[in-house]
Short mmCIF file of C-alpha atoms in Angstrom, two decimals:
data_model
loop_
_atom_site.label_atom_id
_atom_site.label_comp_id
_atom_site.label_asym_id
_atom_site.label_seq_id
_atom_site.Cartn_x
_atom_site.Cartn_y
_atom_site.Cartn_z
CA MET A 1 0.89 -9.16 5.53
CA GLU A 2 3.46 -8.30 2.82
CA ARG A 3 4.59 -11.31 0.96
CA ILE A 4 8.22 -10.87 1.51
CA VAL A 5 7.91 -10.35 5.23
CA LYS A 6 5.65 -13.48 5.43
CA GLN A 7 8.18 -15.47 3.49
CA ASN A 8 11.02 -14.35 5.68
CA LEU A 9 9.01 -15.11 8.85
CA LEU A 10 8.17 -18.59 7.50
CA TYR A 11 11.76 -19.22 6.91
CA ASP A 12 12.84 -17.85 10.18
CA PHE A 13 10.53 -20.35 12.03
CA TYR A 14 10.60 -23.30 9.74
CA GLY A 15 13.71 -22.99 7.48
CA GLU A 16 15.68 -25.52 9.49
CA LEU A 17 13.13 -28.14 8.43
CA LEU A 18 14.08 -27.81 4.77
CA THR A 19 16.74 -29.98 3.23
CA ALA A 20 20.27 -28.37 2.88
CA HIS A 21 19.84 -27.96 -0.93
CA GLN A 22 16.30 -26.43 -0.38
CA LYS A 23 17.70 -24.04 2.19
CA GLU A 24 20.55 -22.97 -0.03
CA ILE A 25 18.32 -22.01 -2.90
CA TYR A 26 15.45 -20.53 -0.81
CA GLU A 27 17.86 -18.36 1.06
CA GLU A 28 19.45 -17.04 -2.09
CA HIS A 29 15.96 -16.01 -3.25
CA ILE A 30 14.55 -14.77 0.15
CA LEU A 31 17.69 -13.44 1.92
CA ASN A 32 19.76 -12.34 -1.05
CA ASP A 33 16.70 -11.33 -3.40
CA LEU A 34 17.99 -13.26 -6.25
CA THR A 35 15.66 -14.19 -9.10
CA ALA A 36 15.12 -17.75 -10.27
CA THR A 37 17.30 -16.98 -13.27
CA GLU A 38 20.17 -15.80 -11.11
CA ILE A 39 19.83 -18.74 -8.98
CA ALA A 40 19.86 -21.04 -11.94
CA THR A 41 23.06 -19.52 -13.17
CA ASP A 42 24.80 -19.72 -9.77
CA PHE A 43 23.77 -23.26 -9.25
CA GLY A 44 24.02 -24.61 -12.71
CA ILE A 45 20.40 -25.61 -13.06
CA THR A 46 17.61 -24.52 -15.20
CA ARG A 47 15.54 -21.33 -14.47
CA GLN A 48 12.43 -23.61 -14.26
CA ALA A 49 14.16 -25.85 -11.71
CA ALA A 50 15.03 -22.99 -9.51
CA TYR A 51 11.57 -21.58 -9.84
CA ASP A 52 10.04 -24.93 -8.91
CA MET A 53 12.37 -25.24 -5.88
CA ILE A 54 11.36 -21.83 -4.60
CA ARG A 55 7.60 -22.59 -5.06
CA ARG A 56 7.99 -25.97 -3.51
CA CYS A 57 9.81 -24.45 -0.41
CA ASN A 58 7.07 -21.84 -0.18
CA LYS A 59 4.44 -24.67 0.04
CA ILE A 60 6.45 -26.70 2.43
CA LEU A 61 6.88 -23.59 4.86
CA GLU A 62 3.24 -22.58 4.47
CA SER A 63 2.04 -26.22 5.22
CA TYR A 64 4.20 -26.17 8.48
CA GLU A 65 2.47 -22.82 9.35
CA GLU A 66 -0.93 -24.30 8.62
CA ARG A 67 -0.32 -27.09 11.11
CA LEU A 68 1.72 -25.37 13.85
CA HIS A 69 0.63 -21.81 13.61
CA LEU A 70 3.91 -20.45 15.12
CA VAL A 71 4.19 -17.42 12.95
CA GLU A 72 0.47 -16.48 13.79
CA ARG A 73 1.10 -16.94 17.44
CA PHE A 74 4.25 -14.87 17.21
CA LEU A 75 2.41 -11.95 15.52
CA THR A 76 -0.37 -12.16 17.92
CA ALA A 77 1.98 -12.05 20.99
CA LYS A 78 3.82 -9.21 19.30
CA GLU A 79 0.66 -7.17 18.87
CA LYS A 80 -0.33 -7.86 22.52
CA ILE A 81 3.12 -6.84 23.83
CA LYS A 82 2.80 -3.73 21.77
CA GLU A 83 -0.66 -3.09 23.25
CA ILE A 84 0.68 -3.65 26.79
CA HIS A 85 3.43 -1.28 26.07
CA THR A 86 1.11 1.46 24.82
CA ILE A 87 -1.20 1.03 27.87
CA SER A 88 1.80 1.13 30.32
CA GLN A 89 3.00 4.27 28.72
CA ARG A 90 -0.37 5.74 29.01
CA LEU A 91 -0.57 4.72 32.63
CA LEU A 92 2.85 6.29 33.27
CA ARG A 93 1.75 9.57 31.80
CA GLU A 94 -1.48 9.55 33.66
CA ASP A 95 0.34 8.66 36.93
CA LYS A 96 2.80 11.60 36.52
CA GLU A 97 -0.21 13.96 35.81
CA GLN A 98 -1.94 12.58 38.93
CA MET A 99 1.26 12.97 40.86
CA LYS A 100 1.67 16.58 39.76
CA GLU A 101 -1.90 17.36 40.81
CA ASP A 102 -1.43 15.64 44.18
CA ILE A 103 1.72 17.81 44.64
CA ARG A 104 -0.23 20.81 43.80
CA GLN A 105 -2.85 20.03 46.36
CA ILE A 106 -0.20 19.41 48.98
CA GLU A 107 1.46 22.65 48.23
CA SER A 108 -1.84 24.50 48.37
CA VAL A 109 -2.84 22.85 51.74
CA SER A 110 0.68 23.49 53.02
CA ASN A 111 0.48 27.19 52.15
CA GLN A 112 -2.95 27.40 53.75
CA ILE A 113 -1.54 26.01 57.00
CA LEU A 114 1.55 28.36 56.95
CA GLU A 115 -0.82 31.34 56.25
CA ASP A 116 -3.08 30.16 59.19
CA LEU A 117 0.00 30.13 61.51
#
């Protein structure tokens, strides 16, 4: 999975478990796509402190996922729903084709009955 998508999903699921300060800095990095240098400037901290905070938040969020597997379950459910949708669409198409064939047969039988009369 793409790193940015994974980070966003982890934040969506577990972000509320971070402290207010961690959330503030991590949001700037993940949601606003700021670099550690830009964050450091905005918050009046060193670039290294911003970088360390981002890394620490990544580790915290990943550790929650290792224990709870909510993102994994979400992605699995999403794939299964997609599969169900695909199958149901195929069944609808097949049912329509079957219905068309049934109508053709009914018309054919009806025409034969009318001709016999």
